[in-house]
CSV table of C-alpha atoms in Angstrom, one decimal:
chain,number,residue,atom,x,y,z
L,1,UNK,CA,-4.4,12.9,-18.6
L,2,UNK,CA,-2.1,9.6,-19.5
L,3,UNK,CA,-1.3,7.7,-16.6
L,4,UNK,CA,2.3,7.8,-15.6
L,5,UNK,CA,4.8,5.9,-17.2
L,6,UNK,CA,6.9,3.1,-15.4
L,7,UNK,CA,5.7,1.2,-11.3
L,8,UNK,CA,2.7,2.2,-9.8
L,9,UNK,CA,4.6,5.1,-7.7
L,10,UNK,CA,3.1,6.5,-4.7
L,11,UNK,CA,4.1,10.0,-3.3
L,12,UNK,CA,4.9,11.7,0.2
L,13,UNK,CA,5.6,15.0,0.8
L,14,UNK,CA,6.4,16.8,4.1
L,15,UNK,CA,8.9,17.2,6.9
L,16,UNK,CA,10.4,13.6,8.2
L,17,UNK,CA,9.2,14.2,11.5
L,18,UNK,CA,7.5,11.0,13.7
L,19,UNK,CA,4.2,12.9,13.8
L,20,UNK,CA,4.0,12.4,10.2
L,21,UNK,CA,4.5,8.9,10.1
L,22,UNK,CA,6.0,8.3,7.7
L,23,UNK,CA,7.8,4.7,8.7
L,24,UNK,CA,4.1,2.8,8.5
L,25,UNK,CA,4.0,4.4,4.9
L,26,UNK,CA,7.1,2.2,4.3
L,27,UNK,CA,5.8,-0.7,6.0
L,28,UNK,CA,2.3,-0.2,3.9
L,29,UNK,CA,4.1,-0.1,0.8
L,30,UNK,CA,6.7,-3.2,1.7
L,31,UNK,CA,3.3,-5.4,2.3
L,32,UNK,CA,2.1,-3.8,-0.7
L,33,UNK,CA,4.5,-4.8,-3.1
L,34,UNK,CA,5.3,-8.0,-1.0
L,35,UNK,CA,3.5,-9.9,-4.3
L,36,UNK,CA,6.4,-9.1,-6.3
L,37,UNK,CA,4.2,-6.5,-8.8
L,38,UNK,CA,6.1,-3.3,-9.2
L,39,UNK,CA,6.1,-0.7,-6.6
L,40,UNK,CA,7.9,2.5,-5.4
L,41,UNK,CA,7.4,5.1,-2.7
L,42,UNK,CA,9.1,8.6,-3.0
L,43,UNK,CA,9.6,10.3,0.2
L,44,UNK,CA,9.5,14.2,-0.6
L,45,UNK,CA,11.0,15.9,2.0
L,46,UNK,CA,13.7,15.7,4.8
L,47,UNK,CA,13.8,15.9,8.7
L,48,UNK,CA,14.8,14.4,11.8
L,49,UNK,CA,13.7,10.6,11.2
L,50,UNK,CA,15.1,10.8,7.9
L,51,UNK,CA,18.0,8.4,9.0
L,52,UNK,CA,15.9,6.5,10.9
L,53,UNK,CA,13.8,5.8,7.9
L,54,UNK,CA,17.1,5.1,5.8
L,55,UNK,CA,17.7,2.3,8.5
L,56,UNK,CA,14.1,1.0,8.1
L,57,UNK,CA,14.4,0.7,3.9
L,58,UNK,CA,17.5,-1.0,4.6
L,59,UNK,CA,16.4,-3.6,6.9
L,60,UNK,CA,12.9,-4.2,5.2
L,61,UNK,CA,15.4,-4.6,1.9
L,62,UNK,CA,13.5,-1.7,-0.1
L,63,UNK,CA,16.5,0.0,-1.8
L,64,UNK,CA,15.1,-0.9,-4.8
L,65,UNK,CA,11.4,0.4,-4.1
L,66,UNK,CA,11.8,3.6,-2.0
L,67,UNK,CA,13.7,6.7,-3.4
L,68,UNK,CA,14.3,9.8,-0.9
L,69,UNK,CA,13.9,12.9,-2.9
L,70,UNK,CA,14.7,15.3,0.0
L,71,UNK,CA,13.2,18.4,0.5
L,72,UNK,CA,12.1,19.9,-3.0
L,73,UNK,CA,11.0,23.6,-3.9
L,74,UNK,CA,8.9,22.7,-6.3
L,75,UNK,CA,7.4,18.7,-5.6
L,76,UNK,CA,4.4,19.2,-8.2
L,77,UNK,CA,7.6,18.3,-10.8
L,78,UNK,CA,7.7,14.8,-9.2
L,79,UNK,CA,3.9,14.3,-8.2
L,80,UNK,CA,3.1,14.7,-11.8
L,81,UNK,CA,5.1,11.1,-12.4
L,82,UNK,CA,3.2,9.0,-9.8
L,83,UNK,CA,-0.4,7.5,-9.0
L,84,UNK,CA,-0.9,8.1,-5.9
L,85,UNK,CA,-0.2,10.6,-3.1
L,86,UNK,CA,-0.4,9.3,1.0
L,87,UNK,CA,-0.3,11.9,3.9
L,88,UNK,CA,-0.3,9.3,6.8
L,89,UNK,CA,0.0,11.7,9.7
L,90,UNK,CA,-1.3,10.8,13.6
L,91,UNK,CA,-2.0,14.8,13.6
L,92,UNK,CA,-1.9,17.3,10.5
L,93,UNK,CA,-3.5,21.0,10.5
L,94,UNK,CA,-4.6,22.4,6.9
L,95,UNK,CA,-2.4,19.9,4.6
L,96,UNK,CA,-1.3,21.9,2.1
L,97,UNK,CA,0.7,19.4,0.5
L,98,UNK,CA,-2.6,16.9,0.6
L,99,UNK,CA,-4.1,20.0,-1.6
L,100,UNK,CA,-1.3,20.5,-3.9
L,101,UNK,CA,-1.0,16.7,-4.7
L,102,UNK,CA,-5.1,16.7,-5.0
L,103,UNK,CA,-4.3,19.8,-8.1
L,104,UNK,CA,-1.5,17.7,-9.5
L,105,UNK,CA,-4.7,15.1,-10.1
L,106,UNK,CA,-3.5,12.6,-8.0
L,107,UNK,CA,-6.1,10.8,-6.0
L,108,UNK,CA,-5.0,10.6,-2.1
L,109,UNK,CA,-5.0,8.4,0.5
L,110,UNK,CA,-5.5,10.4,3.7
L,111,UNK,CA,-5.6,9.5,7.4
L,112,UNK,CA,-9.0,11.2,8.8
L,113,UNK,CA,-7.1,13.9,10.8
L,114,UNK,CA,-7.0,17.6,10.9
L,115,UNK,CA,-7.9,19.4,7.6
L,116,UNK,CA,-8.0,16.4,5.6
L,117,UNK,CA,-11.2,15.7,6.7
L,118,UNK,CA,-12.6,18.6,5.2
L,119,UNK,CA,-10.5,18.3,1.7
L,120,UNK,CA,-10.8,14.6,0.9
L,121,UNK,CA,-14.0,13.2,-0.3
L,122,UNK,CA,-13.7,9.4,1.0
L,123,UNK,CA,-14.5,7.2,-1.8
L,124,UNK,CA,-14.7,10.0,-4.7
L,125,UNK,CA,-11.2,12.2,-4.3
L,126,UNK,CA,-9.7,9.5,-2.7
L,127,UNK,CA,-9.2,7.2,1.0
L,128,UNK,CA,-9.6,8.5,4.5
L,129,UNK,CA,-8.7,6.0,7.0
L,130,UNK,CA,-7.0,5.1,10.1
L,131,UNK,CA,-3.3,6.1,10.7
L,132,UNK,CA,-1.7,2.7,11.3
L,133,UNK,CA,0.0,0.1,8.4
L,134,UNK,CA,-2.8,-2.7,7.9
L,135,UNK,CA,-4.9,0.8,6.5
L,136,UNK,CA,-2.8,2.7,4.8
L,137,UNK,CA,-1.7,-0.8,3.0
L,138,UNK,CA,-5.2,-1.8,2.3
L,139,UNK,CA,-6.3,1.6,0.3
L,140,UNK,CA,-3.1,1.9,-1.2
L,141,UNK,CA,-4.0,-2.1,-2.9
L,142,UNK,CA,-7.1,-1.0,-3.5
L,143,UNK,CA,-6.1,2.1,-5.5
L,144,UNK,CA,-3.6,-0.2,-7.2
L,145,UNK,CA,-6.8,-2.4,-8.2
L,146,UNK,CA,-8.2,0.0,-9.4
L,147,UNK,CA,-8.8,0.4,-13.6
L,148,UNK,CA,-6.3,3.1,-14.3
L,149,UNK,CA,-9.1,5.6,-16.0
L,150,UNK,CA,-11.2,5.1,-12.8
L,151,UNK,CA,-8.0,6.4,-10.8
L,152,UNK,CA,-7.5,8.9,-12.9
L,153,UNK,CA,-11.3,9.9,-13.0
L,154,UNK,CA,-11.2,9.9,-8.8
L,155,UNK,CA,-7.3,12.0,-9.6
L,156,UNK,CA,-9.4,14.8,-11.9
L,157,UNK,CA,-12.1,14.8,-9.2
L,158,UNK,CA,-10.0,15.6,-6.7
L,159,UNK,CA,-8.4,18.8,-8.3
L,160,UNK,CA,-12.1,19.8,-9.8
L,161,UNK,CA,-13.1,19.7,-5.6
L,162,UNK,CA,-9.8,21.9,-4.4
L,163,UNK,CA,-9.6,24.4,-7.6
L,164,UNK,CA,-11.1,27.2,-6.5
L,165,UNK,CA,-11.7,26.3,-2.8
L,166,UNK,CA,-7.8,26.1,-1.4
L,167,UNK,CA,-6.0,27.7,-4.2
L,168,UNK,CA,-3.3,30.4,-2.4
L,169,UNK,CA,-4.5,33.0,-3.5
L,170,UNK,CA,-7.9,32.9,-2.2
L,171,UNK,CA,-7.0,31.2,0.8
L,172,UNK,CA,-4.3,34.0,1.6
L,173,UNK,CA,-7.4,36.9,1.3
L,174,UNK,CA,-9.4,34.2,3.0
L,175,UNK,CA,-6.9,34.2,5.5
L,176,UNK,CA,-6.4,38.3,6.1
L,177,UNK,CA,-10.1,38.7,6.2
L,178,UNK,CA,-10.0,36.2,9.3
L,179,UNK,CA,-7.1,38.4,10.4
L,180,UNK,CA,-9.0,41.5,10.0
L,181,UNK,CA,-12.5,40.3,11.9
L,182,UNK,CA,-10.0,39.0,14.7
L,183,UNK,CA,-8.1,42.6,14.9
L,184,UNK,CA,-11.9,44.2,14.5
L,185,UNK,CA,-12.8,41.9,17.8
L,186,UNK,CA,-10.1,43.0,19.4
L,187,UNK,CA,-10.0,46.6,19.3
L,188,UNK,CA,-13.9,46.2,20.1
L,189,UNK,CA,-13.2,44.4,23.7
L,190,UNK,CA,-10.4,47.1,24.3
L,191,UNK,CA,-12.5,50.1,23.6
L,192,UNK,CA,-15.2,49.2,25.9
């Protein structure tokens, strides 16, 4: 798959909530592109710090570099144009939107909470690391060093290791056999 045409363009999807930190994403990419090379950060999504983030943009004197999309039904359309996808969350349960941008082959950069411990493969699908600027700046530099077939290669990795495992389908029948066994349990301790 060719490489995306245009900046190096790094993705976020989700709600605009402070759990999902989403302002040290901004700051990460501001220090990011602070060498003048060509950068931009679409924010997928909208929420309560939306305005907040606005303010932040503004003040860092990003207008140039960071595009809100607000909330899309369909954000694969847009993943498919960028390089990279960044879920920096303090807390995050399954990260659905982690496993979507993983089968849109883009590699991720992940902090190492909730789910995404379990879906990215640190060094082969993509970054896990700590959920504060200085990190998330530092693997998204280092994904931007990176030989663009190499990133791609890590992209393709990543939806070879989620096809299959998280794709809705099986995870919903995944998900209503849990159901089931928890309903089976259930009537078990009742009957007794």
């Amino acid at each position: 798959t060719e490489a995306p045409e245009g900046p190096f363009r790094v993705a976020f999807v989700g709600r605009l909530e402070a759990v999902k930190n989403a302002s040290a994403l901004v700051e990460a990419v501001a220090s990011a592109g602070a060498n003048g090379e060509s950068l931009e950060l679409w924010l997928i999504g909208a929420g309560s710090e939306q305005e907040r983030l606005v303010e932040l943009v503004e003040r860092l004197g990003l207008g140039k570099m960071v595009k809100f999309w607000g909330y899309q039904e369909q954000p694969a359309t847009l993943l498919r144009q960028c390089h990279l996808y960044v879920q920096p969350s303090f807390a995050e349960g399954f990260g659905l939107a982690l496993v979507e941008a993983m089968g849109c082959r883009l590699p991720v950069i992940a902090t190492s909470v909730g789910g995404a411990t379990e879906i990215v493969q640190n060094g082969k699908t993509g970054w896990l690391v700590s959920p504060n600027k200085d990190a998330l700046e530092q693997a998204i530099s280092e994904a931007r060093g990176m030989d663009p077939r190499s990133l791609a290669a890590m992209g393709g990795y990543g939806r070879t290791s989620v096809r299959g495992r998280f794709e809705p389908a099986l995870y919903m029948e995944q998900l209503e056999m849990l159901y089931d066994e928890a309903i089976a349990e259930e009537k078990n301790r009742n009957a007794r």
